[in-house]
GROMACS .gro file of C-alpha atoms in nm:
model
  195
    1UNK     CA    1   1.565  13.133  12.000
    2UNK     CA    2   1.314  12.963  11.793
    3UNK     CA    3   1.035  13.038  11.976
    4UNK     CA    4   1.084  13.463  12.004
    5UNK     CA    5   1.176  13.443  11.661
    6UNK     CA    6   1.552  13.543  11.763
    7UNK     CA    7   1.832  13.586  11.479
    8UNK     CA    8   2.153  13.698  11.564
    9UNK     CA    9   2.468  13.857  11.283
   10UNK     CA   10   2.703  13.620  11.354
   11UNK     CA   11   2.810  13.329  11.562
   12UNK     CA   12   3.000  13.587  11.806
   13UNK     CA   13   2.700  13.783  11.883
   14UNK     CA   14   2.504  13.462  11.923
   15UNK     CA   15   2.730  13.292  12.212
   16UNK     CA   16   2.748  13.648  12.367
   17UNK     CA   17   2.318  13.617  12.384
   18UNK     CA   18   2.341  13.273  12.502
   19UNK     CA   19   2.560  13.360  12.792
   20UNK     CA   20   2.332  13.622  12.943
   21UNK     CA   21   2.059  13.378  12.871
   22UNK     CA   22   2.204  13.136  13.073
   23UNK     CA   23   2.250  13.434  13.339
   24UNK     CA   24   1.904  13.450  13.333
   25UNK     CA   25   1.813  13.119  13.390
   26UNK     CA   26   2.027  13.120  13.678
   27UNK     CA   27   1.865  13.454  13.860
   28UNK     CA   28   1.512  13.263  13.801
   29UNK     CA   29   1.628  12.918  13.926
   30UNK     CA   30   1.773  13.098  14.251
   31UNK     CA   31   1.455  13.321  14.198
   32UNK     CA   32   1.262  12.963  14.240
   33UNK     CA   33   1.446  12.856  14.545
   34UNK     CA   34   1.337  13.139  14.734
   35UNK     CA   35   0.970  13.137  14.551
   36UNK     CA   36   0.756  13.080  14.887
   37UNK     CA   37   0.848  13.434  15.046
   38UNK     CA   38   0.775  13.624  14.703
   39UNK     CA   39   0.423  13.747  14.578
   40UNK     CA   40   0.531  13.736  14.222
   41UNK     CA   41   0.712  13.479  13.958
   42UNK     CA   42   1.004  13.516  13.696
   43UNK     CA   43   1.047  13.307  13.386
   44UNK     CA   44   1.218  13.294  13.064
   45UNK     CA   45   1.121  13.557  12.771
   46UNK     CA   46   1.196  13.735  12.458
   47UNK     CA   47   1.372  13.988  12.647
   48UNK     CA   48   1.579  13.656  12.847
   49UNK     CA   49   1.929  13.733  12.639
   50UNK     CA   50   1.895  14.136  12.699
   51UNK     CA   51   2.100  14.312  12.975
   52UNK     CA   52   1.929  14.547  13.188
   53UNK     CA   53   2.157  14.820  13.039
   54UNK     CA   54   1.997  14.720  12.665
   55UNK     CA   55   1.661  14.638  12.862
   56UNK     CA   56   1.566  14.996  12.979
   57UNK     CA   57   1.664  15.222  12.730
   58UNK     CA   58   1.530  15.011  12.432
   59UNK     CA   59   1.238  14.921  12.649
   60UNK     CA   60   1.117  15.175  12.923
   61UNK     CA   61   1.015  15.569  12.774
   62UNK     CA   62   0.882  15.681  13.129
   63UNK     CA   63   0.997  15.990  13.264
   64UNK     CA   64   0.925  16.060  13.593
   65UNK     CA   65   0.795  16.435  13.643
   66UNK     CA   66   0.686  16.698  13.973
   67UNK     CA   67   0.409  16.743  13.773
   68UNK     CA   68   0.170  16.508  13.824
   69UNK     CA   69  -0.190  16.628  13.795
   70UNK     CA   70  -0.355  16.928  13.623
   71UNK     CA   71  -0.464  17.075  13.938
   72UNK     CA   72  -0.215  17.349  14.051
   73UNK     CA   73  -0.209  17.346  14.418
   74UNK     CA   74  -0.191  16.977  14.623
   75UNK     CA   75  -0.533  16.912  14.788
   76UNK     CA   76  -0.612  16.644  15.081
   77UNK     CA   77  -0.766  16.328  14.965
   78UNK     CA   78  -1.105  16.369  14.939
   79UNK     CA   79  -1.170  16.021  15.051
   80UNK     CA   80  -1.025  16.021  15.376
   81UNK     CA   81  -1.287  15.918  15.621
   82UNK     CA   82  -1.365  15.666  15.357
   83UNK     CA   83  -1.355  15.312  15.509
   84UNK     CA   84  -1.133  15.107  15.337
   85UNK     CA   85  -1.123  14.685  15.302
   86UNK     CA   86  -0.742  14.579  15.455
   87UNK     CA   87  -0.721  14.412  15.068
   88UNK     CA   88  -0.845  14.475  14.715
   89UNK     CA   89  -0.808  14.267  14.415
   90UNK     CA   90  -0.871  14.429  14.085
   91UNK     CA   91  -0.773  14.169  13.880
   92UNK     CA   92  -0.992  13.981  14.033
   93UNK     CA   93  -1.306  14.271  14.009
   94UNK     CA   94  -1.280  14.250  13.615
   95UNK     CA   95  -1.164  14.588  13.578
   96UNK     CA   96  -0.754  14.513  13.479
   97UNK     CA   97  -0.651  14.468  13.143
   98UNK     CA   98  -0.442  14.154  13.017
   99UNK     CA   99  -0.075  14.221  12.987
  100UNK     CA  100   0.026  14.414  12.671
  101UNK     CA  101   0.405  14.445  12.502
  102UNK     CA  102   0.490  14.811  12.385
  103UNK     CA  103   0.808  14.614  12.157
  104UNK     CA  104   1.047  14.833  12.064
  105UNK     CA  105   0.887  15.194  12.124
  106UNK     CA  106   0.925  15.387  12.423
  107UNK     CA  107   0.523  15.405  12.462
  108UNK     CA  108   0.507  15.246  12.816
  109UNK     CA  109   0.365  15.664  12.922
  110UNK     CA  110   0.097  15.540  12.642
  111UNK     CA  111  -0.022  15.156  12.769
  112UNK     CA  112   0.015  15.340  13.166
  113UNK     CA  113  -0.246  15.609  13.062
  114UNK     CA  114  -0.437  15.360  12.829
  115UNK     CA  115  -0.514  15.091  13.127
  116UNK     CA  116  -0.616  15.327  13.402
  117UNK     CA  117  -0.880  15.486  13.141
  118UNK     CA  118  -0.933  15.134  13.092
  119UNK     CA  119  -0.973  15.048  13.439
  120UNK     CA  120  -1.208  15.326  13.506
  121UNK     CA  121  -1.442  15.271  13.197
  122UNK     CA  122  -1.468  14.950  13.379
  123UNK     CA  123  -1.560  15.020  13.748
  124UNK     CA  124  -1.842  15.290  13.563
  125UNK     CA  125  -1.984  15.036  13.302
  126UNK     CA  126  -1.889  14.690  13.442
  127UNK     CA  127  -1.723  14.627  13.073
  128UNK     CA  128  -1.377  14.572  13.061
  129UNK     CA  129  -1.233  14.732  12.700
  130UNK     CA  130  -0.923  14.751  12.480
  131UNK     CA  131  -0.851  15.105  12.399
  132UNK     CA  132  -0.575  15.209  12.194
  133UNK     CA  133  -0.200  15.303  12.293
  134UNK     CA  134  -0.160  15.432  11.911
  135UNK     CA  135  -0.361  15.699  11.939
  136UNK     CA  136  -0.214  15.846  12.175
  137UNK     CA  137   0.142  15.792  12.077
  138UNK     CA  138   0.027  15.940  11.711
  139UNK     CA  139  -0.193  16.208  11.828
  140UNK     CA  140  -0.082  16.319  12.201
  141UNK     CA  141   0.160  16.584  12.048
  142UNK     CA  142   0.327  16.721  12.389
  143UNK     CA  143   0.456  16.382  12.411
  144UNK     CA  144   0.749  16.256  12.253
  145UNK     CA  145   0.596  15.914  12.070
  146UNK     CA  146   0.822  15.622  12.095
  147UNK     CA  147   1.110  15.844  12.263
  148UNK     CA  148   0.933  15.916  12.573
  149UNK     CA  149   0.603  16.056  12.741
  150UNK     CA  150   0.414  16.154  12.992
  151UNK     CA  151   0.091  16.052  13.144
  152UNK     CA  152  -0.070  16.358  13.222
  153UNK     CA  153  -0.003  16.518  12.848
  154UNK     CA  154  -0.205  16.176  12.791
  155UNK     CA  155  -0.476  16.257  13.017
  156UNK     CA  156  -0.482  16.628  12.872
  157UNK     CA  157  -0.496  16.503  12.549
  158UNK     CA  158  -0.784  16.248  12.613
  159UNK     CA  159  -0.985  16.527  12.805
  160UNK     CA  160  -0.914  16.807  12.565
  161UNK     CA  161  -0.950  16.652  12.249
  162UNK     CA  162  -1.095  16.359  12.083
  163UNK     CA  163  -1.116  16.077  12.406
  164UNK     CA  164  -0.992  15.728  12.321
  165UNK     CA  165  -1.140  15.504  12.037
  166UNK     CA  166  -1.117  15.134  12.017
  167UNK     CA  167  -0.763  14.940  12.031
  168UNK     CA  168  -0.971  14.771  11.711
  169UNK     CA  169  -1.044  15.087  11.563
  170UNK     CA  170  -0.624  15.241  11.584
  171UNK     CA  171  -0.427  14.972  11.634
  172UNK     CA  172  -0.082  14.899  11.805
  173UNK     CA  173   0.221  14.917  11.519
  174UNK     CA  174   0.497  15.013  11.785
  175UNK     CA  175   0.630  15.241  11.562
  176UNK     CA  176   0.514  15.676  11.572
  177UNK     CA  177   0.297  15.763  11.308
  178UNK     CA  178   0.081  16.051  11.200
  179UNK     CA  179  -0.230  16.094  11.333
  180UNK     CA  180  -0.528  15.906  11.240
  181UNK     CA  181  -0.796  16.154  11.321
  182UNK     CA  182  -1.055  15.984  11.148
  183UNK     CA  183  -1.018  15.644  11.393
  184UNK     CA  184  -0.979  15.904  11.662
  185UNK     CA  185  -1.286  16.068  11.662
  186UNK     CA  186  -1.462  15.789  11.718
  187UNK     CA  187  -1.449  15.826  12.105
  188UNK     CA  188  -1.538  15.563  12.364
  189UNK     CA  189  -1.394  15.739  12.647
  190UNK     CA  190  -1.397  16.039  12.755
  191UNK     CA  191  -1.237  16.189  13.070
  192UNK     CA  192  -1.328  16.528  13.166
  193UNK     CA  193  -1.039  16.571  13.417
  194UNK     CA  194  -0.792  16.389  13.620
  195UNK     CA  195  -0.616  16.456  13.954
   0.00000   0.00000   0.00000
């Protein structure tokens, strides 16, 4: 509790946390036993006493749309007769991002778009870069904020308007603000389309 900074309203609400915590700790010690067949790992976290039913609505803003690209008819990859390795490790290429936590705003539309403009910044310049999720959640107006978003009103907004500044220059508050054009305009990246 300590440690996540964790304070509950009463002694009722804080045995009702403890028991899905100790849930938890059972799905990742069973998780454990069965660890040499998986190709990722579980462990305790600030989100350890949360239900998936309190979990995803106070924690996921995605919203899954048909629309998915600014081009209006589908086109064949243009890459097809590209040869391809059987494996590739981005992580390991430099060009993915460190783990981020959106808190309690419904921004993870904002930190999706954010790391692949991230990611591509990367594989052109070779320098890996925080950009910044508040922007967009302040100044991407199609998109809802902290309720929900999508990514390609992000991309749209990013090539249509200002580009992304510096994480440094806007920074992460989790909560939807107005827009700060003047960090805005100062553009690192640019995109001038998406597909």
């Amino acid at each position: 509790m300590a440690r996540h900074g964790r304070i509950y309203k009463d002694n009722l609400e804080k045995e009702k946390r403890y028991g899905i915590f100790l849930e938890t700790l059972r799905f990742i010690e069973d998780f454990d036993n069965k660890a040499a067949n998986q190709s990722y790992k579980v462990g305790l976290n600030q989100f350890s006493d949360l239900t998936t039913e309190e979990f995803v609505p106070r924690y996921t803003g995605f919203r899954a749309t048909s629309r998915s690209s600014n081009s209006s008819a589908a086109t064949t990859f243009k890459y097809s007769t590209t040869q391809v390795p059987d494996s590739l490790n981005w992580v390991e290429k430099g060009v993915v991002g460190s783990i981020k936590n959106q808190g309690g705003c419904g921004s993870c539309w904002a930190f999706a778009a954010t790391a692949t403009v991230e990611s591509i910044l990367a594989m052109m310049t070779g320098k890996l870069v925080d950009l910044s999720e508040q922007q967009l959640i302040d100044c991407s107006k199609l998109n809802y904020g902290c309720k929900w978003g999508w990514m390609y009103l992000a991309y749209e907004y990013i090539a249509q308007n200002h580009g992304m500044t510096y994480e440094s220059n806007y920074p992460y508050s989790g909560v939807e603000g107005t827009c700060g054009e003047r960090a805005a305009s100062i553009a690192v990246a640019r995109l001038k389309g998406y597909e």
